[in-house]
XYZ file of C-alpha atoms in Angstrom:
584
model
C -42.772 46.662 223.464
C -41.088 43.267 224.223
C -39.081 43.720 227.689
C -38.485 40.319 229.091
C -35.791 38.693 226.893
C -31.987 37.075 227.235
C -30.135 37.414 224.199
C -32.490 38.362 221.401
C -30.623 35.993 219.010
C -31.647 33.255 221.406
C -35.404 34.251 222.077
C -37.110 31.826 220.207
C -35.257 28.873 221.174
C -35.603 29.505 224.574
C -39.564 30.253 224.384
C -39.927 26.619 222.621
C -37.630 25.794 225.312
C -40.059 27.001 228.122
C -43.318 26.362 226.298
C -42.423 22.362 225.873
C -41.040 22.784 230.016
C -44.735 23.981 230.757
C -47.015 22.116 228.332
C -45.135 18.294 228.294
C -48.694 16.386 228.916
C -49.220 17.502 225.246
C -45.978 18.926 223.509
C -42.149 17.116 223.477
C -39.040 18.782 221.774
C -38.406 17.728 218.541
C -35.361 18.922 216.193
C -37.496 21.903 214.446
C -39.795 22.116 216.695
C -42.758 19.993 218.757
C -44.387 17.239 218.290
C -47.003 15.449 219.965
C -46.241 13.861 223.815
C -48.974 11.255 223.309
C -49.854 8.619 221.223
C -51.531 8.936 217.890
C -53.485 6.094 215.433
C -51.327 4.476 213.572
C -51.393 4.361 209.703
C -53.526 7.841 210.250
C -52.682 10.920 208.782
C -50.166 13.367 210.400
C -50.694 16.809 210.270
C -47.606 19.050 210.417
C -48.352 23.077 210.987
C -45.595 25.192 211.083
C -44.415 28.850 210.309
C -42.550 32.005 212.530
C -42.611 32.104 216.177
C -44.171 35.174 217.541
C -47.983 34.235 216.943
C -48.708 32.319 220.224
C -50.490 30.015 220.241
C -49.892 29.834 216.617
C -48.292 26.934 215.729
C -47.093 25.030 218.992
C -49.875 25.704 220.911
C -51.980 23.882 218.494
C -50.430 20.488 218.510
C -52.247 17.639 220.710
C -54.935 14.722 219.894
C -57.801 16.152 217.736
C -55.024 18.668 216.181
C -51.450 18.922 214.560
C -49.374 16.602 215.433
C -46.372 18.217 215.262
C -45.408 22.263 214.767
C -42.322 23.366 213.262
C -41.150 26.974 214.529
C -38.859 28.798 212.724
C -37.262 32.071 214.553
C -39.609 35.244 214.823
C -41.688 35.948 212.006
C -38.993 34.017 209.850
C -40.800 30.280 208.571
C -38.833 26.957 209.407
C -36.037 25.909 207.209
C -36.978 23.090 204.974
C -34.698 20.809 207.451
C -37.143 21.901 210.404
C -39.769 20.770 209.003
C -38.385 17.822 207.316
C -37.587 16.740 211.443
C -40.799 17.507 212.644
C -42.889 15.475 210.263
C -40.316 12.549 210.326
C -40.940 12.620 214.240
C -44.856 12.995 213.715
C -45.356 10.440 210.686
C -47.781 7.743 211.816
C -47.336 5.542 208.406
C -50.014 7.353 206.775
C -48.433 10.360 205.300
C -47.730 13.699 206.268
C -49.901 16.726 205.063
C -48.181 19.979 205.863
C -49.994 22.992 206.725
C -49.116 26.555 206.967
C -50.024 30.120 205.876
C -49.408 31.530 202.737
C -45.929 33.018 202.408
C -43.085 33.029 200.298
C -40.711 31.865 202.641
C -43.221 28.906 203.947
C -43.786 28.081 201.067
C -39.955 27.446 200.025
C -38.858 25.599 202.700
C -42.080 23.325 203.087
C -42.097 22.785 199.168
C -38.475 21.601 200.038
C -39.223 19.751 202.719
C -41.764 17.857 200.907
C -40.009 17.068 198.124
C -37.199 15.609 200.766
C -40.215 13.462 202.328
C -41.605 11.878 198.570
C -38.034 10.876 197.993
C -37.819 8.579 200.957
C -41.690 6.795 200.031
C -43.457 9.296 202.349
C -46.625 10.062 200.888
C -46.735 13.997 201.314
C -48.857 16.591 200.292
C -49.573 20.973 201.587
C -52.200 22.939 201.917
C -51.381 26.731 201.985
C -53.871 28.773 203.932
C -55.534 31.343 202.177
C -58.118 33.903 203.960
C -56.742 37.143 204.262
C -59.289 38.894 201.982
C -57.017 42.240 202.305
C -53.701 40.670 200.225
C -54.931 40.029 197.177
C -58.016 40.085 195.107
C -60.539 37.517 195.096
C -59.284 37.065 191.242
C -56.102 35.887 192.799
C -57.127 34.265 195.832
C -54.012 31.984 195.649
C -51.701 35.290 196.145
C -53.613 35.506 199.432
C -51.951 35.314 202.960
C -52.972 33.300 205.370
C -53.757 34.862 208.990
C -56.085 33.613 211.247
C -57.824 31.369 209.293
C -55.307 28.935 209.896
C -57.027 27.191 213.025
C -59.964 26.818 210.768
C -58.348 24.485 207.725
C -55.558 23.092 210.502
C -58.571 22.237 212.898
C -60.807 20.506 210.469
C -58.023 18.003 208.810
C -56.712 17.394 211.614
C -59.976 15.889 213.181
C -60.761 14.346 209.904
C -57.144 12.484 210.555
C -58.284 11.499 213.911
C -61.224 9.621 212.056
C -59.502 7.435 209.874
C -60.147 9.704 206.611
C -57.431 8.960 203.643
C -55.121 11.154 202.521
C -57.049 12.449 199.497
C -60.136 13.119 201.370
C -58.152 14.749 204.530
C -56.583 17.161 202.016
C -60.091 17.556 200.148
C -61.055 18.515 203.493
C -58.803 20.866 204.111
C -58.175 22.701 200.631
C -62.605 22.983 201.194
C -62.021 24.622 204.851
C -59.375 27.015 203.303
C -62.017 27.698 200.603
C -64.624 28.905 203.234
C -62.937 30.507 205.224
C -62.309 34.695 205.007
C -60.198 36.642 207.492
C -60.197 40.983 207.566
C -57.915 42.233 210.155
C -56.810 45.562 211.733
C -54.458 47.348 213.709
C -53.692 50.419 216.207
C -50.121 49.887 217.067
C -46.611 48.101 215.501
C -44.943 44.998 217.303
C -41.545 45.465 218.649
C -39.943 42.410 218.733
C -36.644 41.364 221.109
C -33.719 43.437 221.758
C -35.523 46.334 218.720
C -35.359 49.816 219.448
C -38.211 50.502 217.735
C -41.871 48.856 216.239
C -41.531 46.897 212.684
C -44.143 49.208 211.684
C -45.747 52.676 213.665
C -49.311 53.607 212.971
C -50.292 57.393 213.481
C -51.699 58.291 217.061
C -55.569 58.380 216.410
C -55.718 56.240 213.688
C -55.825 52.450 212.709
C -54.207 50.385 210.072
C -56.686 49.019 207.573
C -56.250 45.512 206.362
C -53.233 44.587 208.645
C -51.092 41.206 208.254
C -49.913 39.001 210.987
C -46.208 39.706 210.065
C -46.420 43.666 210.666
C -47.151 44.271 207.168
C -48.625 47.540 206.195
C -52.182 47.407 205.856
C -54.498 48.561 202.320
C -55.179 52.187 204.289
C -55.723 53.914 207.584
C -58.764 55.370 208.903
C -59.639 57.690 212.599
C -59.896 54.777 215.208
C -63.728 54.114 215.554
C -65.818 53.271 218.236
C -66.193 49.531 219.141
C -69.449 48.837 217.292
C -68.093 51.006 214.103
C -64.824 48.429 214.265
C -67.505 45.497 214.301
C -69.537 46.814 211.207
C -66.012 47.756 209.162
C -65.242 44.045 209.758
C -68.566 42.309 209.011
C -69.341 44.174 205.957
C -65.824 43.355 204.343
C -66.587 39.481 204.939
C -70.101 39.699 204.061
C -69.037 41.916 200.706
C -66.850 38.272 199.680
C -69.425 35.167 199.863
C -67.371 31.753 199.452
C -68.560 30.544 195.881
C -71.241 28.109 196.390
C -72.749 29.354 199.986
C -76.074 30.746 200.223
C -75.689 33.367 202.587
C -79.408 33.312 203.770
C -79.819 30.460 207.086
C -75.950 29.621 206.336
C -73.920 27.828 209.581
C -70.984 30.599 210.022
C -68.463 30.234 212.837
C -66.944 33.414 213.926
C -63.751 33.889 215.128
C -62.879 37.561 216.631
C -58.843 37.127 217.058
C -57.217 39.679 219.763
C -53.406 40.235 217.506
C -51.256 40.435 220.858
C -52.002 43.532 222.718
C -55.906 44.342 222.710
C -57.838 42.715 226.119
C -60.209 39.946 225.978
C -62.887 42.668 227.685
C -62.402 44.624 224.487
C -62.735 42.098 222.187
C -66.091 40.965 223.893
C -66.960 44.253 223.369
C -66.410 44.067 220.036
C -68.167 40.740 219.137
C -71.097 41.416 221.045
C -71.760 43.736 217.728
C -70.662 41.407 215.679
C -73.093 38.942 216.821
C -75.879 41.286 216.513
C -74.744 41.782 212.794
C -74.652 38.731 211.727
C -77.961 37.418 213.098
C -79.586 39.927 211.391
C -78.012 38.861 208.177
C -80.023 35.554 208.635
C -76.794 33.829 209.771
C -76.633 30.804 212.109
C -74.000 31.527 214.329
C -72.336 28.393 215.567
C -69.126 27.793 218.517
C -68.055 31.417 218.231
C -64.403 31.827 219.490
C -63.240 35.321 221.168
C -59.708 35.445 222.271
C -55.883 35.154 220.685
C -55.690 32.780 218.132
C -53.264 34.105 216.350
C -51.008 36.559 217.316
C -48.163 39.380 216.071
C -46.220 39.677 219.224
C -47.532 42.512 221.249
C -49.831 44.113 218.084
C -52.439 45.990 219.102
C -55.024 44.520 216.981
C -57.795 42.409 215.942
C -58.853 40.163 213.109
C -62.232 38.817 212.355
C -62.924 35.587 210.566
C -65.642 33.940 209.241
C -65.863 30.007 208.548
C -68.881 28.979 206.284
C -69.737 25.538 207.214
C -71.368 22.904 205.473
C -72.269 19.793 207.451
C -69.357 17.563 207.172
C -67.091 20.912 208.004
C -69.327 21.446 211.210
C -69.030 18.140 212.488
C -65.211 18.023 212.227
C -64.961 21.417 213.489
C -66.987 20.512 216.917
C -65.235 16.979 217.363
C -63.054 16.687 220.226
C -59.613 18.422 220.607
C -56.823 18.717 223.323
C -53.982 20.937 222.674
C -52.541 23.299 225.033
C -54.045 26.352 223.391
C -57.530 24.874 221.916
C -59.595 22.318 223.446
C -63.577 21.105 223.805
C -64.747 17.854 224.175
C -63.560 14.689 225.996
C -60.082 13.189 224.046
C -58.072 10.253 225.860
C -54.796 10.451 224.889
C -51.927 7.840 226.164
C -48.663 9.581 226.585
C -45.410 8.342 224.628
C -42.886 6.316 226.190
C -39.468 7.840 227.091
C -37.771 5.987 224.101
C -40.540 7.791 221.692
C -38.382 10.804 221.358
C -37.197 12.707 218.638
C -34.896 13.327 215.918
C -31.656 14.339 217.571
C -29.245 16.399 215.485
C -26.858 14.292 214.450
C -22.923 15.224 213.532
C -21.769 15.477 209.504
C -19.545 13.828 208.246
C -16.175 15.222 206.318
C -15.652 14.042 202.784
C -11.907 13.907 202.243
C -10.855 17.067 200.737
C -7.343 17.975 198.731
C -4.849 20.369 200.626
C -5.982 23.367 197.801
C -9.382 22.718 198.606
C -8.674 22.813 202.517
C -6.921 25.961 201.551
C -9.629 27.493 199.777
C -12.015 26.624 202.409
C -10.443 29.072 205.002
C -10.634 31.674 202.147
C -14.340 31.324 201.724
C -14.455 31.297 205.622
C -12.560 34.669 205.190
C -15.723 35.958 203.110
C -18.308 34.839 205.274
C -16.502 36.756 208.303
C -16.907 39.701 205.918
C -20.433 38.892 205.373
C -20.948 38.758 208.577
C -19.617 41.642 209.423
C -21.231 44.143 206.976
C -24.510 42.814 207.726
C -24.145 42.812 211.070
C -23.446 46.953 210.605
C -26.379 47.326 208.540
C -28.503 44.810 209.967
C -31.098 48.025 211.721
C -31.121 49.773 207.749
C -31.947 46.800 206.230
C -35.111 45.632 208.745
C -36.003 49.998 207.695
C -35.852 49.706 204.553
C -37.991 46.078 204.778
C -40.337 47.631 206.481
C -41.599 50.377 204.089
C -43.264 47.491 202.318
C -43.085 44.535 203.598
C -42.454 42.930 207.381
C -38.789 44.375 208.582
C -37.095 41.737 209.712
C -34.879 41.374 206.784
C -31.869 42.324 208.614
C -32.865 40.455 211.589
C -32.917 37.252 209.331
C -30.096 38.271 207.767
C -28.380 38.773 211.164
C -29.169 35.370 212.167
C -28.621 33.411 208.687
C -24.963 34.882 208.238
C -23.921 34.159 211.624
C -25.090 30.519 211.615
C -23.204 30.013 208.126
C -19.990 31.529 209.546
C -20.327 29.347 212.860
C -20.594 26.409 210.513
C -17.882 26.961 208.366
C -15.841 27.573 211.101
C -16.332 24.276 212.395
C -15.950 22.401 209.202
C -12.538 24.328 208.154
C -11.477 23.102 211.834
C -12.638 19.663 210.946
C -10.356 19.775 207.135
C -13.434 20.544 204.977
C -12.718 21.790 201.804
C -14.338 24.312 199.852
C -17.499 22.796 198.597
C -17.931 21.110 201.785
C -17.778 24.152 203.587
C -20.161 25.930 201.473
C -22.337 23.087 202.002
C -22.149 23.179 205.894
C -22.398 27.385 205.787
C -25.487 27.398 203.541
C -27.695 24.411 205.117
C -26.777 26.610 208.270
C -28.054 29.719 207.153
C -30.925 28.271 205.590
C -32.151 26.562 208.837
C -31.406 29.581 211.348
C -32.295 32.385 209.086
C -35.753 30.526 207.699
C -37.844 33.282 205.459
C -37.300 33.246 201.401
C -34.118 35.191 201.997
C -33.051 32.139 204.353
C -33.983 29.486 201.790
C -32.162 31.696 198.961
C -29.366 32.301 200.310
C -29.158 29.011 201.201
C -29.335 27.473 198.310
C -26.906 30.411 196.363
C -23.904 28.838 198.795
C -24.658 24.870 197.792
C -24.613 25.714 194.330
C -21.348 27.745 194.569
C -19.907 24.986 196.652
C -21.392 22.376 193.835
C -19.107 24.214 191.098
C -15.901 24.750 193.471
C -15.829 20.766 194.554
C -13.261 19.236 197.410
C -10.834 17.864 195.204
C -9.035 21.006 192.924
C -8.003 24.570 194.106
C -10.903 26.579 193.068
C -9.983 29.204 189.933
C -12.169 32.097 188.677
C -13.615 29.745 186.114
C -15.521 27.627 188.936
C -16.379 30.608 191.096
C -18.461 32.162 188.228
C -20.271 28.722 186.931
C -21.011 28.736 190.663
C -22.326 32.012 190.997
C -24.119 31.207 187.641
C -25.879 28.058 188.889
C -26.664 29.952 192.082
C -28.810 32.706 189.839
C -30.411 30.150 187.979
C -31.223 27.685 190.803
C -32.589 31.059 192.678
C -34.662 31.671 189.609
C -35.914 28.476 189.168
C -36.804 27.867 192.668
C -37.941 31.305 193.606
C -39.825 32.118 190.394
C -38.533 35.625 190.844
C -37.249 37.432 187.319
C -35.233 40.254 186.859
C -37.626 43.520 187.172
C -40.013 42.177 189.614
C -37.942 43.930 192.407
C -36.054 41.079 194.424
C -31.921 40.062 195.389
C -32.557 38.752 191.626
C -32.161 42.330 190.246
C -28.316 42.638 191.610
C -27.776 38.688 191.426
C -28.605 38.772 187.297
C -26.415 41.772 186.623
C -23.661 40.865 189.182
C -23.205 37.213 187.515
C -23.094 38.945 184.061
C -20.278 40.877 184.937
C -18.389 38.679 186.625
C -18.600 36.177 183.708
C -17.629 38.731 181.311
C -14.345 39.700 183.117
C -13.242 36.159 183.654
C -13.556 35.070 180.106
C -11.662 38.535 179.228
C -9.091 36.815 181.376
C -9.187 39.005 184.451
C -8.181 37.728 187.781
C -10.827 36.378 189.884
C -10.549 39.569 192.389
C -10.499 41.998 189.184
C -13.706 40.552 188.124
C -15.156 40.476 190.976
C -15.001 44.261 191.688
C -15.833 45.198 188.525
C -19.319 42.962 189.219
C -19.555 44.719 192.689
C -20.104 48.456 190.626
C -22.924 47.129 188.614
C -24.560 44.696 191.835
C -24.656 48.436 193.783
C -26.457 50.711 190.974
C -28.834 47.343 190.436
C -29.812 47.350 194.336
C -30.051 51.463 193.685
C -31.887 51.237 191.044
C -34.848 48.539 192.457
C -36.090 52.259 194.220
C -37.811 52.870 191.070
C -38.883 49.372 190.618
C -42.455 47.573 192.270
C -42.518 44.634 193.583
C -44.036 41.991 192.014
C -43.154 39.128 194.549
C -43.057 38.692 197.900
C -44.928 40.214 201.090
C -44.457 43.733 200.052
C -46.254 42.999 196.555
C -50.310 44.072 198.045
C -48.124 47.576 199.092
C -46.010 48.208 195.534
C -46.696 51.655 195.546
C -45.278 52.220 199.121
C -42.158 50.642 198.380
C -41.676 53.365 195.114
C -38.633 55.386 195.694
C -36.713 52.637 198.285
C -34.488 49.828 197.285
C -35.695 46.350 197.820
C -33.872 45.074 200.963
C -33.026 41.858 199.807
C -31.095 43.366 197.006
C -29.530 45.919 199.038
C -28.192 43.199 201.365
C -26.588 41.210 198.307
C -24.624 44.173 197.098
C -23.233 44.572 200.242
C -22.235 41.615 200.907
C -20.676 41.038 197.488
C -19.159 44.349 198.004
C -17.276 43.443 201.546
C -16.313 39.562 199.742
C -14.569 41.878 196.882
C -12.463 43.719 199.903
C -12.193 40.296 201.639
C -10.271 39.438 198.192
C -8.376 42.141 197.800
C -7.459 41.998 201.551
C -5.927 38.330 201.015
C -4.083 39.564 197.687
C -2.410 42.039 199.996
C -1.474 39.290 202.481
C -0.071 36.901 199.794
C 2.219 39.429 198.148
C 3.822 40.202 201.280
C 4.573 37.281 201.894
C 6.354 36.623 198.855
C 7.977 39.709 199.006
C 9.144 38.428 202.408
C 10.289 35.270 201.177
């Protein structure tokens, strides 16, 4: 388990924090995350990695000359929020666009599809490449449902280099979307990861046995099987990668690298123990075996585990793969690299700006600050169910994100109702807040429900029940749109559909807005009740559906709570109102 920690809350910051303190000759501190500490070409392509901190050396530790150029981190195995990654790639952007790289996952891919879109507006020429290899999360019919695990530092390491040599844009993402293609990734594991300030693992695996087809997030693998010996571990792997061929690769006198990845907790001495079988198998397969790598790659906090991968090269592939690299984590070869000037830094965070805002909107502003305290406050008592009830399926740290989102949003709304924000721009401030702190899907959704509410409420006009449900409204449909999620595929959108139907229906019967509201809590709770008999068809915990059967999706359990405590935040401030006219 994790023991050396501050305040868990603060964990990741504070390991960037530390890492950039003991790696400056290649890392600096960038808003988001690092960037590179030297100089790079200009007009070359900048590659921009990114994705949840706990998978050392995974991302940071693979930023210097010959790889990324800058990493965004988002908070433990939670990706960046689109405005990480947005700062990190402004700070890295040579002049010749910005290709961001990361592994395949729902919340990555929200917040760097938003972060890209950001970048196009402003002329940057930006393009993604989601990394594919985990052979265990999907079919190879659906290859692009895979995750990606350690076959990251395969596609990152390959466009990166092909950056370093002047390669365009098209043909560095050719490159890379042709390294993802070639690259296959089976992992396993004996133990959970416990991450800061937990009581317990994300996941447990029975003494004795081992967890079949493990992701780098703690999700539950395809099955479990007796531990086996060392060599028996080396044939399970090699036969799964050698069963899946990389369409167009004759296997016989094919140029594989190797890459036996230790997930946190298993020692190097094992791990050679393991590959030295590995080797043996696949030389007698008739493989070349070329720059093997033994050793953690990429990580799951302290997982006891391993992960095998297999890179297929052809010979453009091989010679980007052995050119020179210097990063803290992953280096061969001679690179001289100039270091940046002081005045190089980057983005600083930068205080908003307060629209002017009418006294009813100022007034409604410290309501909705009321709601988020409630928020806050139920999640905060629920935060250890909800990460249990993630867990069955997917990754458990649904209440942990939660935890941190809601927090972050009720910080920021604090500050902007103490500034004379009113509503919208509260909403605004609250949700880019828990969008950027929180990171994962739920992160970016949540996120994006609180703009759109603000959107309909405005800064000019005392909010009525009218504008609360078009908000509400435009937050389903903006979730929807964004998300792809539908109602039935076992997601937040299964209490959000239902609870915006209701609470339209009582405000055009006329109902007050706290009326409404309540009646729209009853049928959010039996939708988040009723997602135990759904599976899901989205999301990490889609390769487990079946597990999930007979538990509520998390996501949708923490949306009728919350709506649930906003309804008693309402009814509280009723209460307060008519004493005080009472009073008076």
């Amino acid at each position: 388990m994790t023991r050396l920690f501050n305040e868990p809350a603060a964990f990741a910051d504070e390991m960037i924090e530390g890492f950039v303190a003991s790696h400056g000759r290649w890392v600096r501190r960038v808003s988001g995350g690092v960037a590179r500490s030297t100089r790079s070409t200009p007009g070359t392509v900048a590659l921009v990695i990114g994705g949840g901190s706990g998978h050392y050396p995974a991302f940071g530790g693979l930023v210097g000359q010959g790889l990324a150029h800058g990493a965004a981190m988002g908070n433990l195995f939670a990706s960046p929020s689109a405005q990480q990654v947005y700062n990190v790639a402004k700070a890295s952007d040579n002049g010749g666009g910005v290709l961001l790289g990361y592994g395949n996952y729902a919340g990555d891919v929200l917040h760097f599809t938003q972060a890209q879109e950001k970048l196009r507006k402003e002329g940057i020429d930006c393009r993604s490449i989601a990394v594919t290899d985990d052979i265990s999360s999907a079919p190879a019919s659906e290859m692009h449902k895979r995750r990606g695990i350690a076959g990251d530092l395969t596609v990152f390491k390959v466009a990166a280099a092909a950056s370093e040599a002047g390669y365009t844009m098209d043909d560095v993402v050719q490159i890379a979307e042709r390294a993802n293609h070639r690259t296959r990734s089976f992992g396993v594991a004996f133990t959970g990861c416990t991450l800061p300030g937990a009581e317990r693992p994300l996941f447990t695996v029975p003494e004795g046995r081992m967890a079949v087809g493990m992701g780098i997030h703690g999700e539950p693998g395809i099955g479990e099987t007796d531990i086996p010996t060392a060599d028996e571990l080396a044939e399970l792997m090699v036969a799964k990668l050698l069963a899946e061929i990389p369409e167009g690769v004759q296997i016989s006198g094919a140029r594989v690298v190797p890459i036996l990845n230790g997930l946190g907790s298993v020692k190097y001495e094992e791990l050679f123990v393991v590959y030295r079988r590995v080797a043996q198998l696949l030389t007698k397969a008739g493989l070349d075996v070329v720059d093997p790598q033994v050793g953690e790659l990429v990580t799951s906090f302290d997982m006891a585990g391993t992960s095998l991968t297999l890179f297929w090269l052809d010979e453009e592939l091989e010679q980007l793969w052995l050119a020179p690299a210097d990063a803290p984590a992953f280096r061969r070869g001679a690179v001289t690299a100039q270091a940046l000037a002081a005045d190089d830094g980057g983005l600083a965070d930068v205080e908003l700006s307060i629209p002017a805002a009418s006294a009813e909107s100022r007034a409604a502003a410290v309501r909705v600050l009321a709601a988020l305290g409630a928020a806050k406050d139920v999640v905060d008592a629920n935060a250890e169910e909800l990460g249990r009830i993630d867990a069955i399926a997917g990754d458990g740290d649904h209440g942990i994100g939660m935890e941190r989102g809601v927090r972050a949003a009720v910080e920021a709304a604090a500050d902007a109702v103490v500034r004379g924000a009113g509503a919208a721009t509260t909403l605004h401030f609250a949700g880019d807040a828990w969008a950027d702190k929180a990171g994962g899907t739920s992160g970016a959704l949540w996120g994006m429900a609180l703009r759109a509410v603000g959107d309909a409420l405005g800064d000019a006009n005392a909010p009525d029940s009218g504008a609360v449900a078009t908000g509400v409204a435009d937050a389903a449909a903006a979730i929807m749109n964004f998300g792809k999620a539908k109602v039935g595929d076992k997601t937040l959108v299964d209490v959000l559909v239902p609870f915006r139907d209701a609470l339209e229906a009582g405000v055009q019967d006329g109902r007050s807005l706290t009326d409404a509201w309540g009646t729209a809590v009853v049928a959010a709770q039996q939708a988040a009740e009723a997602t135990a008999n759904l599976l899901p068809l989205m999301g990490r915990a889609r390769p487990h559906a079946e597990k999930s059967l007979g538990t509520p999706d998390a996501g949708a359990v923490s949306m009728a709570l919350i709506v649930k405590a906003i309804h008693e935040s309402l009814l509280q401030e009723n209460t307060i109102e008519n004493s005080m006219k009472e009073t008076a």
